[in-house]
Structures are given as structure tokens and as C-alpha cells.
């Protein structure tokens, strides 16, 4: 069994952002030399997500608005977590809706994807350095 | 390490549907010959889910209503994604709530499940051919 | 390839509870002897979650309130699932928002975590015996 590990770093210029990381994950896969196995891609921070969906700017706008309705950033004081001095309680909720991680099948050395699947880093508390872990196991 | 891959195809007669695929995944597992490992089951489309829950028709009715409240299909024009000519923006939201994939442990050649766990394909934009990937790794 | 399996048992004194199980999972990992691989941690029941987030009591209070808004326990009669004699339909929804499982990378014999990642058992229909599965594969 082979294993491979890499960290991807981000510093999103806004509080909320969606960044397509499919090419970075594909580069990791090539570097790993794994032909059959699984790749795990997960946010290493608890106010961010990794998820798979469409690379369409209208959809990303809709996600932003929808998540804001489900877990509004304001008023900050509505969240007890923010009594600790943070203002990111909403980001902890948004991340649960969008998920922490994806596991993708590796077949014949490629990400085994349907026609529109793309991997995104979902940031909900940006403007700081944050990481994603790519871990591959297989043969 | 052994690996196994199969696609399951669906064409749900309605926009929203929940289809129990536990037996199909068990058949894949038997075919794979894997006794210890993981099976990944994921939607290959970004308006569908794979999830684990109860096979109870009342619950599925409740899921349908609840998801419709969280991310209503209508009015179509409320979603910028639908300006592209689609009418399925809500399906991209519903799929995030229910999840893209499940990873299930394989122990002694069986899906290592609790008493009520069943695997479902969750369709949120049906009436077309769509696929689920079953990928197994182990020994 | 090595594999390892253990069940963790819980009987939460309240309907809703969040229990930090990071140390139990780390103990499993040590027992397994696996240095490189994946650990899958999943609820074996369909009204409970395993998720990764922060061990902060204010945040857990916020999660409880937020999930109650998204999927209220009362009125019981609003859910068709509860016509079966259950009163836990809301727990089946809450579990989908928080997720069934996490997959965590194992690197050099440790859970490969960011600074604040902790694993939680999320109970939404407690006061009974319920289980979590820890399954490890790797080398």
C-alpha cells in the first residue's frame, strides 16, 4: 500500500469564498503514483469545508445567500460562541451544512468523477492562513 | 490490496425520489471478494445524494417536505443559477444537506451496519439517466 | 494491509448531547498499530451523528438551538414518521445536517488533524444504548 500526504494553503481575501481545488488534487494524485485507491480531501480548520459541486458562479452566489439565510452572520450577539471574543459562530454552522471532507475514488490513476464534479474549498471565516489536507492511500 | 468499481444507473420517474440501493451495494461487495476494507458509494451527479438512513415511507415524506422548506424549488427565478437555463438550483442545495457520499466499513465480507442502516440514492433533479459509483478497496 | 474494528457505546442522559470521543479514537489507533491509512468513525444509528468541530460549550449550545430551528422536535404530529409511534423524526433530520461519519487521515501513527479538530458523537435521540463504529485500514 502506498500513502501520500500534502497540505494546500489558502488565504481568502473575503470572509466567504469558494475556490476550485480540483487541479491541485489531481496534481497530488499524479505525484503519489497511486492508480487504484481513495483520496481524502478535508479542511483542517473547523470554519471551512471541502465539498464537490458545480463550478458555476451563479450557483456559488446562491450558496452564499442560502447559507446566510440558514445561519446568519449577524447579529453576532445571537451566538453564545461569539462571547469568547470570536465573531465566527455562523461559520461553524455553514461548514456543517457543506461538509468537512470528500472521499474520491481513484481509478486507473484518475479521480473517478461524473461529468460536472469539481472539488471546492469553502471558506466561511477567511482573511487568514488556513489549510486543506490531501491524503491518498492505494496502489 | 484489491479494488473494485461499478456504476449503478438510475432514471427516477419524479423530480425527487429516494431509492434503497443497499442490496445493489451488497451484491458489489460479494462480487469484489473483499473481506476487510472500505466501500465508497457516491453520487456522480451534483444534484443527487447518497446517504444512510431508515427505509420508512413516512420519514421519506418528511425529508421531502423538510428539504423543500430549507431550499424551495419555486420560485425558480430566486436562484441565479437558474439564469443559465436550468431550473435545478434547489437540487444543488438539497444535495449538500443530504450529502454526496457514504463510506461504509467492510468486516468479514459484510457491510458493517447498525440495526437500521440502509443506503439510499437521493434524487433531487430526476427524469434523466444518472449514476452512482461504488468503489471498494481492501483485502 | 492491516484492519481494526471497535464499537464505542453511549447512553446519553438527555435527548440531545455532544460527546468528545477524540481520545477513544486515538486509543483505537494506538491499539491498531496502523501508521499510515484512514480511520472511519460512524454512528451505527440513524438518529445520531459523528462530526468534527470545536470543543467549546458556547458553540455546542448554539448548535443545539440552530438545529432545533432547522428541524424542531415539536410539534411531534408535524412529522409523518412519528405516526409509527416514534417521536424522533426531527432527530433523523438533525443527523443529516451534522453527518453520519468522518474519515480521518492517519499519518505517522497519529490522527492527522488541524489545530482545533476534535471528533464528536452527536446524539439527537438519547436515553438509550447506542453505538459508534471505529474502523481502521492501513499499514
CSV table of C-alpha atoms in Angstrom, one decimal:
chain,number,residue,atom,x,y,z
A,1,UNK,CA,0.0,0.0,0.0
A,2,UNK,CA,1.3,3.5,-0.9
A,3,UNK,CA,0.4,6.6,1.0
A,4,UNK,CA,0.8,10.3,0.2
A,5,UNK,CA,0.2,13.5,2.1
A,6,UNK,CA,0.1,17.1,1.1
A,7,UNK,CA,-1.2,20.4,2.7
A,8,UNK,CA,-2.8,23.1,0.5
A,9,UNK,CA,-2.7,26.6,1.9
A,10,UNK,CA,-5.3,29.4,1.4
A,11,UNK,CA,-5.7,33.0,2.4
A,12,UNK,CA,-9.1,34.0,1.0
A,13,UNK,CA,-9.4,37.8,0.6
A,14,UNK,CA,-13.1,37.7,1.9
A,15,UNK,CA,-15.0,36.2,4.7
A,16,UNK,CA,-16.8,33.7,2.4
A,17,UNK,CA,-15.2,32.2,-0.7
A,18,UNK,CA,-15.4,29.1,-2.9
A,19,UNK,CA,-12.1,28.1,-4.5
A,20,UNK,CA,-11.8,25.3,-7.1
A,21,UNK,CA,-9.0,23.0,-6.0
A,22,UNK,CA,-9.6,20.1,-8.5
A,23,UNK,CA,-6.3,20.7,-10.4
A,24,UNK,CA,-4.3,20.8,-7.1
A,25,UNK,CA,-5.8,17.5,-6.0
A,26,UNK,CA,-5.1,16.0,-9.5
A,27,UNK,CA,-1.5,17.2,-9.2
A,28,UNK,CA,-1.2,15.4,-5.8
A,29,UNK,CA,-2.6,12.2,-7.3
A,30,UNK,CA,-0.1,12.3,-10.2
A,31,UNK,CA,2.7,12.9,-7.6
A,32,UNK,CA,1.5,10.0,-5.5
A,33,UNK,CA,1.8,7.4,-8.3
A,34,UNK,CA,-1.4,5.7,-6.9
A,35,UNK,CA,-3.5,4.0,-9.6
A,36,UNK,CA,-6.3,2.4,-7.5
A,37,UNK,CA,-7.4,3.7,-4.1
A,38,UNK,CA,-9.0,6.6,-2.3
A,39,UNK,CA,-8.2,10.3,-1.9
A,40,UNK,CA,-9.4,12.1,1.2
A,41,UNK,CA,-9.6,15.9,1.0
A,42,UNK,CA,-10.5,17.7,4.2
A,43,UNK,CA,-10.5,21.1,5.7
A,44,UNK,CA,-8.0,21.2,8.6
A,45,UNK,CA,-10.0,24.1,10.1
A,46,UNK,CA,-13.4,23.9,11.6
A,47,UNK,CA,-14.9,27.0,9.9
A,48,UNK,CA,-14.2,25.8,6.4
A,49,UNK,CA,-15.4,23.0,4.1
A,50,UNK,CA,-14.3,20.8,1.3
A,51,UNK,CA,-17.2,19.8,-1.0
A,52,UNK,CA,-17.9,18.6,-4.5
A,53,UNK,CA,-20.3,20.5,-6.8
A,54,UNK,CA,-20.5,22.6,-9.9
A,55,UNK,CA,-18.1,25.4,-10.9
A,56,UNK,CA,-20.8,27.9,-11.8
A,57,UNK,CA,-20.7,31.5,-10.5
A,58,UNK,CA,-24.5,31.8,-10.2
A,59,UNK,CA,-24.7,28.7,-8.1
A,60,UNK,CA,-21.9,30.0,-5.8
A,61,UNK,CA,-23.8,33.2,-5.4
A,62,UNK,CA,-26.9,31.1,-4.5
A,63,UNK,CA,-25.0,29.1,-2.0
A,64,UNK,CA,-23.7,32.2,-0.3
A,65,UNK,CA,-27.2,33.6,0.1
A,66,UNK,CA,-28.8,30.3,1.1
A,67,UNK,CA,-26.2,29.6,3.8
A,68,UNK,CA,-26.6,33.2,5.1
A,69,UNK,CA,-30.3,32.5,5.5
A,70,UNK,CA,-29.7,29.2,7.2
A,71,UNK,CA,-27.0,30.6,9.6
A,72,UNK,CA,-26.8,34.4,9.5
A,73,UNK,CA,-23.5,36.1,10.4
A,74,UNK,CA,-25.4,38.9,12.1
A,75,UNK,CA,-26.3,39.7,14.8
A,76,UNK,CA,-23.0,38.5,16.2
A,77,UNK,CA,-24.5,38.5,19.7
A,78,UNK,CA,-27.1,35.9,18.8
A,79,UNK,CA,-24.4,33.2,19.2
A,80,UNK,CA,-23.0,32.2,22.6
A,81,UNK,CA,-19.8,31.0,20.9
A,82,UNK,CA,-19.1,34.7,20.0
A,83,UNK,CA,-19.0,35.6,23.7
A,84,UNK,CA,-15.5,34.0,23.6
A,85,UNK,CA,-14.4,37.0,21.5
A,86,UNK,CA,-14.9,35.3,18.2
A,87,UNK,CA,-17.4,36.5,15.5
A,88,UNK,CA,-17.4,33.3,13.5
A,89,UNK,CA,-20.1,31.1,15.1
A,90,UNK,CA,-22.1,31.2,11.9
A,91,UNK,CA,-19.1,29.8,10.0
A,92,UNK,CA,-19.1,26.7,12.3
A,93,UNK,CA,-22.8,26.1,11.2
A,94,UNK,CA,-22.2,26.8,7.5
A,95,UNK,CA,-19.3,24.3,7.5
A,96,UNK,CA,-21.5,21.5,8.8
A,97,UNK,CA,-24.1,22.1,6.0
A,98,UNK,CA,-21.4,22.0,3.3
A,99,UNK,CA,-19.3,19.3,5.0
A,100,UNK,CA,-15.7,18.8,6.2
A,101,UNK,CA,-14.4,16.4,3.7
A,102,UNK,CA,-14.8,14.4,0.5
A,103,UNK,CA,-13.5,10.9,-0.3
A,104,UNK,CA,-13.0,10.4,-4.0
A,105,UNK,CA,-12.3,7.1,-5.8
A,106,UNK,CA,-9.1,6.7,-7.8
A,107,UNK,CA,-9.4,4.5,-10.9
A,108,UNK,CA,-6.6,3.9,-13.3
A,109,UNK,CA,-4.7,6.9,-11.9
A,110,UNK,CA,-7.5,9.4,-12.2
A,111,UNK,CA,-10.1,11.0,-10.0
A,112,UNK,CA,-13.2,8.9,-10.8
A,113,UNK,CA,-15.6,11.7,-11.4
A,114,UNK,CA,-19.0,12.2,-13.0
A,115,UNK,CA,-19.3,14.9,-15.8
A,116,UNK,CA,-19.6,18.0,-13.6
A,117,UNK,CA,-17.9,17.1,-10.3
A,118,UNK,CA,-15.3,19.6,-9.1
A,119,UNK,CA,-13.7,19.9,-5.7
A,120,UNK,CA,-14.1,23.2,-3.8
A,121,UNK,CA,-12.5,24.7,-0.7
A,122,UNK,CA,-15.4,26.5,1.0
A,123,UNK,CA,-14.2,29.3,3.3
A,124,UNK,CA,-16.6,30.8,5.8
A,125,UNK,CA,-14.1,32.8,8.0
A,126,UNK,CA,-11.4,33.9,5.7
A,127,UNK,CA,-8.7,36.6,5.7
A,128,UNK,CA,-6.3,34.3,7.4
A,129,UNK,CA,-4.0,31.4,6.5
A,130,UNK,CA,-5.8,28.1,6.5
A,131,UNK,CA,-5.1,24.6,5.3
A,132,UNK,CA,-6.6,21.6,3.4
A,133,UNK,CA,-5.2,18.1,3.8
A,134,UNK,CA,-4.9,15.8,0.8
A,135,UNK,CA,-4.2,12.2,1.9
A,136,UNK,CA,-4.1,9.3,-0.6
A,137,UNK,CA,-3.9,5.6,0.0
A,138,UNK,CA,-3.9,2.8,-2.5
A,139,UNK,CA,-1.6,1.1,-5.0
B,1,UNK,CA,-4.9,-4.7,-1.9
B,2,UNK,CA,-7.9,-5.5,-4.0
B,3,UNK,CA,-10.0,-2.8,-5.7
B,4,UNK,CA,-13.4,-3.0,-7.4
B,5,UNK,CA,-15.6,-0.5,-9.3
B,6,UNK,CA,-19.1,-0.5,-10.5
B,7,UNK,CA,-21.6,2.1,-11.7
B,8,UNK,CA,-25.3,1.9,-10.8
B,9,UNK,CA,-27.7,3.7,-13.2
B,10,UNK,CA,-31.0,5.4,-12.3
B,11,UNK,CA,-33.8,7.2,-14.1
B,12,UNK,CA,-36.2,8.3,-11.4
B,13,UNK,CA,-39.8,9.0,-12.7
B,14,UNK,CA,-40.1,12.1,-10.5
B,15,UNK,CA,-38.1,15.2,-9.7
B,16,UNK,CA,-37.4,14.0,-6.1
B,17,UNK,CA,-37.0,10.3,-5.1
B,18,UNK,CA,-35.3,8.1,-2.5
B,19,UNK,CA,-34.2,4.7,-3.7
B,20,UNK,CA,-32.9,1.9,-1.4
B,21,UNK,CA,-29.7,0.6,-3.0
B,22,UNK,CA,-28.4,-1.5,-0.1
B,23,UNK,CA,-28.9,-4.8,-2.0
B,24,UNK,CA,-27.0,-3.5,-5.0
B,25,UNK,CA,-24.1,-2.4,-2.9
B,26,UNK,CA,-24.1,-5.8,-1.1
B,27,UNK,CA,-24.0,-7.5,-4.5
B,28,UNK,CA,-21.0,-5.4,-5.4
B,29,UNK,CA,-19.3,-6.4,-2.2
B,30,UNK,CA,-19.8,-10.1,-2.8
B,31,UNK,CA,-18.5,-9.7,-6.4
B,32,UNK,CA,-15.4,-7.8,-5.1
B,33,UNK,CA,-14.4,-10.7,-2.8
B,34,UNK,CA,-13.1,-8.1,-0.3
B,35,UNK,CA,-13.4,-9.2,3.4
B,36,UNK,CA,-11.9,-6.2,5.2
B,37,UNK,CA,-11.8,-2.7,3.8
B,38,UNK,CA,-14.0,0.3,2.9
B,39,UNK,CA,-16.7,0.8,0.3
B,40,UNK,CA,-17.3,4.3,-1.0
B,41,UNK,CA,-20.7,5.0,-2.6
B,42,UNK,CA,-21.1,8.4,-4.2
B,43,UNK,CA,-23.5,10.2,-6.5
B,44,UNK,CA,-21.6,11.0,-9.7
B,45,UNK,CA,-24.0,13.9,-10.3
B,46,UNK,CA,-24.1,17.2,-8.3
B,47,UNK,CA,-27.9,17.3,-7.9
B,48,UNK,CA,-28.2,13.9,-6.2
B,49,UNK,CA,-27.1,12.3,-2.9
B,50,UNK,CA,-26.1,9.0,-1.4
B,51,UNK,CA,-27.0,8.8,2.3
B,52,UNK,CA,-27.7,6.3,5.0
B,53,UNK,CA,-30.9,6.4,7.0
B,54,UNK,CA,-34.1,4.4,7.6
B,55,UNK,CA,-36.3,2.7,5.0
B,56,UNK,CA,-39.6,4.2,6.3
B,57,UNK,CA,-42.0,5.9,3.9
B,58,UNK,CA,-43.3,8.4,6.4
B,59,UNK,CA,-39.7,9.5,7.1
B,60,UNK,CA,-39.1,9.9,3.3
B,61,UNK,CA,-42.2,12.0,3.1
B,62,UNK,CA,-40.9,14.2,5.9
B,63,UNK,CA,-37.5,14.5,4.3
B,64,UNK,CA,-39.1,15.7,1.1
B,65,UNK,CA,-41.2,18.4,2.9
B,66,UNK,CA,-38.3,19.5,5.1
B,67,UNK,CA,-35.8,19.8,2.2
B,68,UNK,CA,-38.4,21.8,0.3
B,69,UNK,CA,-38.7,24.2,3.2
B,70,UNK,CA,-34.9,24.6,3.5
B,71,UNK,CA,-34.4,25.0,-0.2
B,72,UNK,CA,-37.7,25.6,-2.2
B,73,UNK,CA,-37.8,24.7,-5.8
B,74,UNK,CA,-40.1,27.7,-6.6
B,75,UNK,CA,-39.8,30.5,-7.4
B,76,UNK,CA,-37.3,29.3,-10.0
B,77,UNK,CA,-36.2,32.9,-10.6
B,78,UNK,CA,-35.0,33.3,-7.0
B,79,UNK,CA,-31.8,31.4,-7.9
B,80,UNK,CA,-29.2,33.0,-10.1
B,81,UNK,CA,-28.0,29.5,-11.2
B,82,UNK,CA,-31.3,29.2,-13.0
B,83,UNK,CA,-30.5,32.1,-15.2
B,84,UNK,CA,-28.3,29.6,-17.1
B,85,UNK,CA,-31.5,27.9,-18.4
B,86,UNK,CA,-31.6,25.3,-15.6
B,87,UNK,CA,-34.4,25.0,-13.0
B,88,UNK,CA,-32.5,22.8,-10.6
B,89,UNK,CA,-30.6,25.3,-8.3
B,90,UNK,CA,-32.6,24.0,-5.3
B,91,UNK,CA,-31.4,20.4,-6.1
B,92,UNK,CA,-27.8,21.6,-5.6
B,93,UNK,CA,-28.7,22.8,-2.1
B,94,UNK,CA,-30.7,19.7,-1.1
B,95,UNK,CA,-27.8,17.5,-2.2
B,96,UNK,CA,-25.5,19.4,0.2
B,97,UNK,CA,-27.8,18.8,3.2
B,98,UNK,CA,-28.2,15.1,2.4
B,99,UNK,CA,-24.5,14.6,1.4
B,100,UNK,CA,-22.7,13.3,-1.7
B,101,UNK,CA,-21.3,10.1,-0.4
B,102,UNK,CA,-21.0,7.5,2.3
B,103,UNK,CA,-18.1,5.4,3.4
B,104,UNK,CA,-19.0,2.0,4.9
B,105,UNK,CA,-16.7,-0.4,6.8
B,106,UNK,CA,-16.4,-3.9,5.4
B,107,UNK,CA,-15.9,-6.5,8.1
B,108,UNK,CA,-15.7,-10.3,7.5
B,109,UNK,CA,-17.1,-9.8,4.0
B,110,UNK,CA,-20.2,-7.8,5.1
B,111,UNK,CA,-21.3,-4.1,5.2
B,112,UNK,CA,-20.7,-3.4,8.9
B,113,UNK,CA,-24.0,-1.8,9.7
B,114,UNK,CA,-26.1,-0.9,12.8
B,115,UNK,CA,-29.6,-2.3,13.0
B,116,UNK,CA,-31.5,0.2,10.8
B,117,UNK,CA,-28.8,1.5,8.4
B,118,UNK,CA,-29.8,1.4,4.8
B,119,UNK,CA,-28.1,3.1,1.8
B,120,UNK,CA,-30.2,5.4,-0.3
B,121,UNK,CA,-29.8,7.2,-3.6
B,122,UNK,CA,-31.4,10.6,-3.1
B,123,UNK,CA,-32.6,12.2,-6.4
B,124,UNK,CA,-33.4,15.9,-6.5
B,125,UNK,CA,-33.5,16.5,-10.3
B,126,UNK,CA,-34.8,13.3,-11.8
B,127,UNK,CA,-36.4,12.2,-15.0
B,128,UNK,CA,-32.9,11.6,-16.6
B,129,UNK,CA,-30.2,9.0,-16.6
B,130,UNK,CA,-27.9,9.4,-13.6
B,131,UNK,CA,-25.2,7.3,-12.0
B,132,UNK,CA,-23.8,6.2,-8.6
B,133,UNK,CA,-20.3,5.0,-8.2
B,134,UNK,CA,-19.4,2.0,-5.9
B,135,UNK,CA,-15.7,1.7,-5.2
B,136,UNK,CA,-14.3,-0.9,-2.9
B,137,UNK,CA,-10.7,-1.2,-1.6
B,138,UNK,CA,-9.4,-3.8,0.9
B,139,UNK,CA,-8.3,-7.4,1.1
C,1,UNK,CA,-3.0,-4.2,4.8
C,2,UNK,CA,-4.0,-4.1,8.5
C,3,UNK,CA,-7.6,-3.7,9.6
C,4,UNK,CA,-9.0,-2.9,13.0
C,5,UNK,CA,-12.6,-2.6,14.4
C,6,UNK,CA,-14.1,-1.4,17.6
C,7,UNK,CA,-17.5,-0.3,18.8
C,8,UNK,CA,-17.9,2.6,21.3
C,9,UNK,CA,-21.1,2.5,23.4
C,10,UNK,CA,-23.1,5.5,24.7
C,11,UNK,CA,-26.1,6.2,26.8
C,12,UNK,CA,-26.6,9.9,26.8
C,13,UNK,CA,-28.7,11.2,29.8
C,14,UNK,CA,-30.5,13.7,27.6
C,15,UNK,CA,-32.3,13.7,24.2
C,16,UNK,CA,-29.6,15.9,22.6
C,17,UNK,CA,-25.9,15.7,23.6
C,18,UNK,CA,-22.4,16.2,22.1
C,19,UNK,CA,-19.7,13.9,23.4
C,20,UNK,CA,-16.0,14.4,22.6
C,21,UNK,CA,-14.7,10.9,21.5
C,22,UNK,CA,-11.2,12.0,20.2
C,23,UNK,CA,-9.3,10.2,23.0
C,24,UNK,CA,-11.2,7.0,22.4
C,25,UNK,CA,-10.5,7.1,18.7
C,26,UNK,CA,-6.8,7.8,19.4
C,27,UNK,CA,-6.7,4.8,21.8
C,28,UNK,CA,-8.2,2.7,19.0
C,29,UNK,CA,-5.5,4.0,16.6
C,30,UNK,CA,-2.7,3.0,19.0
C,31,UNK,CA,-4.2,-0.4,19.5
C,32,UNK,CA,-4.4,-0.9,15.8
C,33,UNK,CA,-0.7,-0.3,15.2
C,34,UNK,CA,-1.6,1.4,11.9
C,35,UNK,CA,0.9,4.2,10.9
C,36,UNK,CA,-0.5,5.2,7.5
C,37,UNK,CA,-4.1,4.9,6.5
C,38,UNK,CA,-7.6,6.0,7.1
C,39,UNK,CA,-9.9,5.8,10.1
C,40,UNK,CA,-13.7,5.8,9.6
C,41,UNK,CA,-15.8,6.8,12.6
C,42,UNK,CA,-19.5,6.5,12.0
C,43,UNK,CA,-22.7,6.4,14.0
C,44,UNK,CA,-24.3,3.0,13.8
C,45,UNK,CA,-27.7,4.5,14.5
C,46,UNK,CA,-29.7,6.8,12.2
C,47,UNK,CA,-30.6,9.4,14.7
C,48,UNK,CA,-27.1,10.2,15.7
C,49,UNK,CA,-24.0,11.8,14.1
C,50,UNK,CA,-20.2,11.7,14.2
C,51,UNK,CA,-18.7,15.1,13.2
C,52,UNK,CA,-15.6,17.1,13.7
C,53,UNK,CA,-15.6,20.6,15.2
C,54,UNK,CA,-14.6,22.7,18.2
C,55,UNK,CA,-14.8,21.6,21.8
C,56,UNK,CA,-16.4,24.8,23.0
C,57,UNK,CA,-19.5,24.8,25.2
C,58,UNK,CA,-20.9,28.0,23.8
C,59,UNK,CA,-20.7,26.6,20.3
C,60,UNK,CA,-22.5,23.4,21.4
C,61,UNK,CA,-25.3,25.5,22.9
C,62,UNK,CA,-25.5,27.3,19.5
C,63,UNK,CA,-25.6,24.0,17.6
C,64,UNK,CA,-28.4,22.8,19.8
C,65,UNK,CA,-30.5,26.0,19.2
C,66,UNK,CA,-29.7,26.2,15.5
C,67,UNK,CA,-30.6,22.5,14.8
C,68,UNK,CA,-33.8,23.0,16.8
C,69,UNK,CA,-34.7,25.9,14.5
C,70,UNK,CA,-33.9,23.9,11.3
C,71,UNK,CA,-35.8,20.8,12.4
C,72,UNK,CA,-38.0,21.3,15.5
C,73,UNK,CA,-38.8,18.4,17.8
C,74,UNK,CA,-42.3,19.8,18.5
C,75,UNK,CA,-45.0,19.5,17.4
C,76,UNK,CA,-44.4,15.8,17.2
C,77,UNK,CA,-47.5,15.4,15.0
C,78,UNK,CA,-46.0,17.5,12.2
C,79,UNK,CA,-43.9,14.5,11.1
C,80,UNK,CA,-45.5,11.6,9.4
C,81,UNK,CA,-42.6,9.3,10.7
C,82,UNK,CA,-44.0,9.9,14.2
C,83,UNK,CA,-47.3,8.2,13.2
C,84,UNK,CA,-45.3,4.9,13.5
C,85,UNK,CA,-45.3,5.5,17.3
C,86,UNK,CA,-41.8,7.3,17.3
C,87,UNK,CA,-41.2,10.8,18.4
C,88,UNK,CA,-37.8,11.2,16.8
C,89,UNK,CA,-38.4,12.3,13.2
C,90,UNK,CA,-36.5,15.5,14.0
C,91,UNK,CA,-33.5,13.5,15.0
C,92,UNK,CA,-33.3,11.9,11.5
C,93,UNK,CA,-33.1,15.4,10.1
C,94,UNK,CA,-30.6,16.8,12.6
C,95,UNK,CA,-28.4,13.8,11.9
C,96,UNK,CA,-28.3,14.6,8.2
C,97,UNK,CA,-27.2,18.2,8.8
C,98,UNK,CA,-24.4,17.1,11.1
C,99,UNK,CA,-23.4,14.0,9.1
C,100,UNK,CA,-23.2,10.3,9.8
C,101,UNK,CA,-19.4,9.8,9.6
C,102,UNK,CA,-15.9,11.2,9.4
C,103,UNK,CA,-12.9,9.8,7.6
C,104,UNK,CA,-9.6,11.0,9.2
C,105,UNK,CA,-6.1,10.5,7.7
C,106,UNK,CA,-3.6,8.6,9.8
C,107,UNK,CA,0.0,9.9,9.3
C,108,UNK,CA,3.0,8.5,11.2
C,109,UNK,CA,0.7,6.8,13.7
C,110,UNK,CA,-1.4,9.9,14.6
C,111,UNK,CA,-4.8,11.4,13.7
C,112,UNK,CA,-3.7,14.0,11.1
C,113,UNK,CA,-5.6,17.0,12.5
C,114,UNK,CA,-5.6,20.7,12.2
C,115,UNK,CA,-5.2,22.8,15.4
C,116,UNK,CA,-8.8,22.6,16.7
C,117,UNK,CA,-10.2,19.5,15.2
C,118,UNK,CA,-12.0,17.2,17.7
C,119,UNK,CA,-14.3,14.2,17.0
C,120,UNK,CA,-17.8,14.3,18.5
C,121,UNK,CA,-20.6,11.9,18.9
C,122,UNK,CA,-23.8,13.9,18.3
C,123,UNK,CA,-26.9,12.4,19.9
C,124,UNK,CA,-30.3,13.5,18.9
C,125,UNK,CA,-32.5,10.8,20.4
C,126,UNK,CA,-30.7,9.7,23.6
C,127,UNK,CA,-31.5,8.0,26.8
C,128,UNK,CA,-30.8,4.6,25.3
C,129,UNK,CA,-27.8,2.4,24.4
C,130,UNK,CA,-26.3,3.4,21.0
C,131,UNK,CA,-23.0,2.6,19.2
C,132,UNK,CA,-20.3,4.2,17.1
C,133,UNK,CA,-18.1,2.1,14.8
C,134,UNK,CA,-14.3,2.8,14.6
C,135,UNK,CA,-12.8,1.0,11.6
C,136,UNK,CA,-9.2,1.5,10.6
C,137,UNK,CA,-7.4,0.3,7.5
C,138,UNK,CA,-3.7,0.9,6.5
C,139,UNK,CA,-0.2,-0.3,7.3
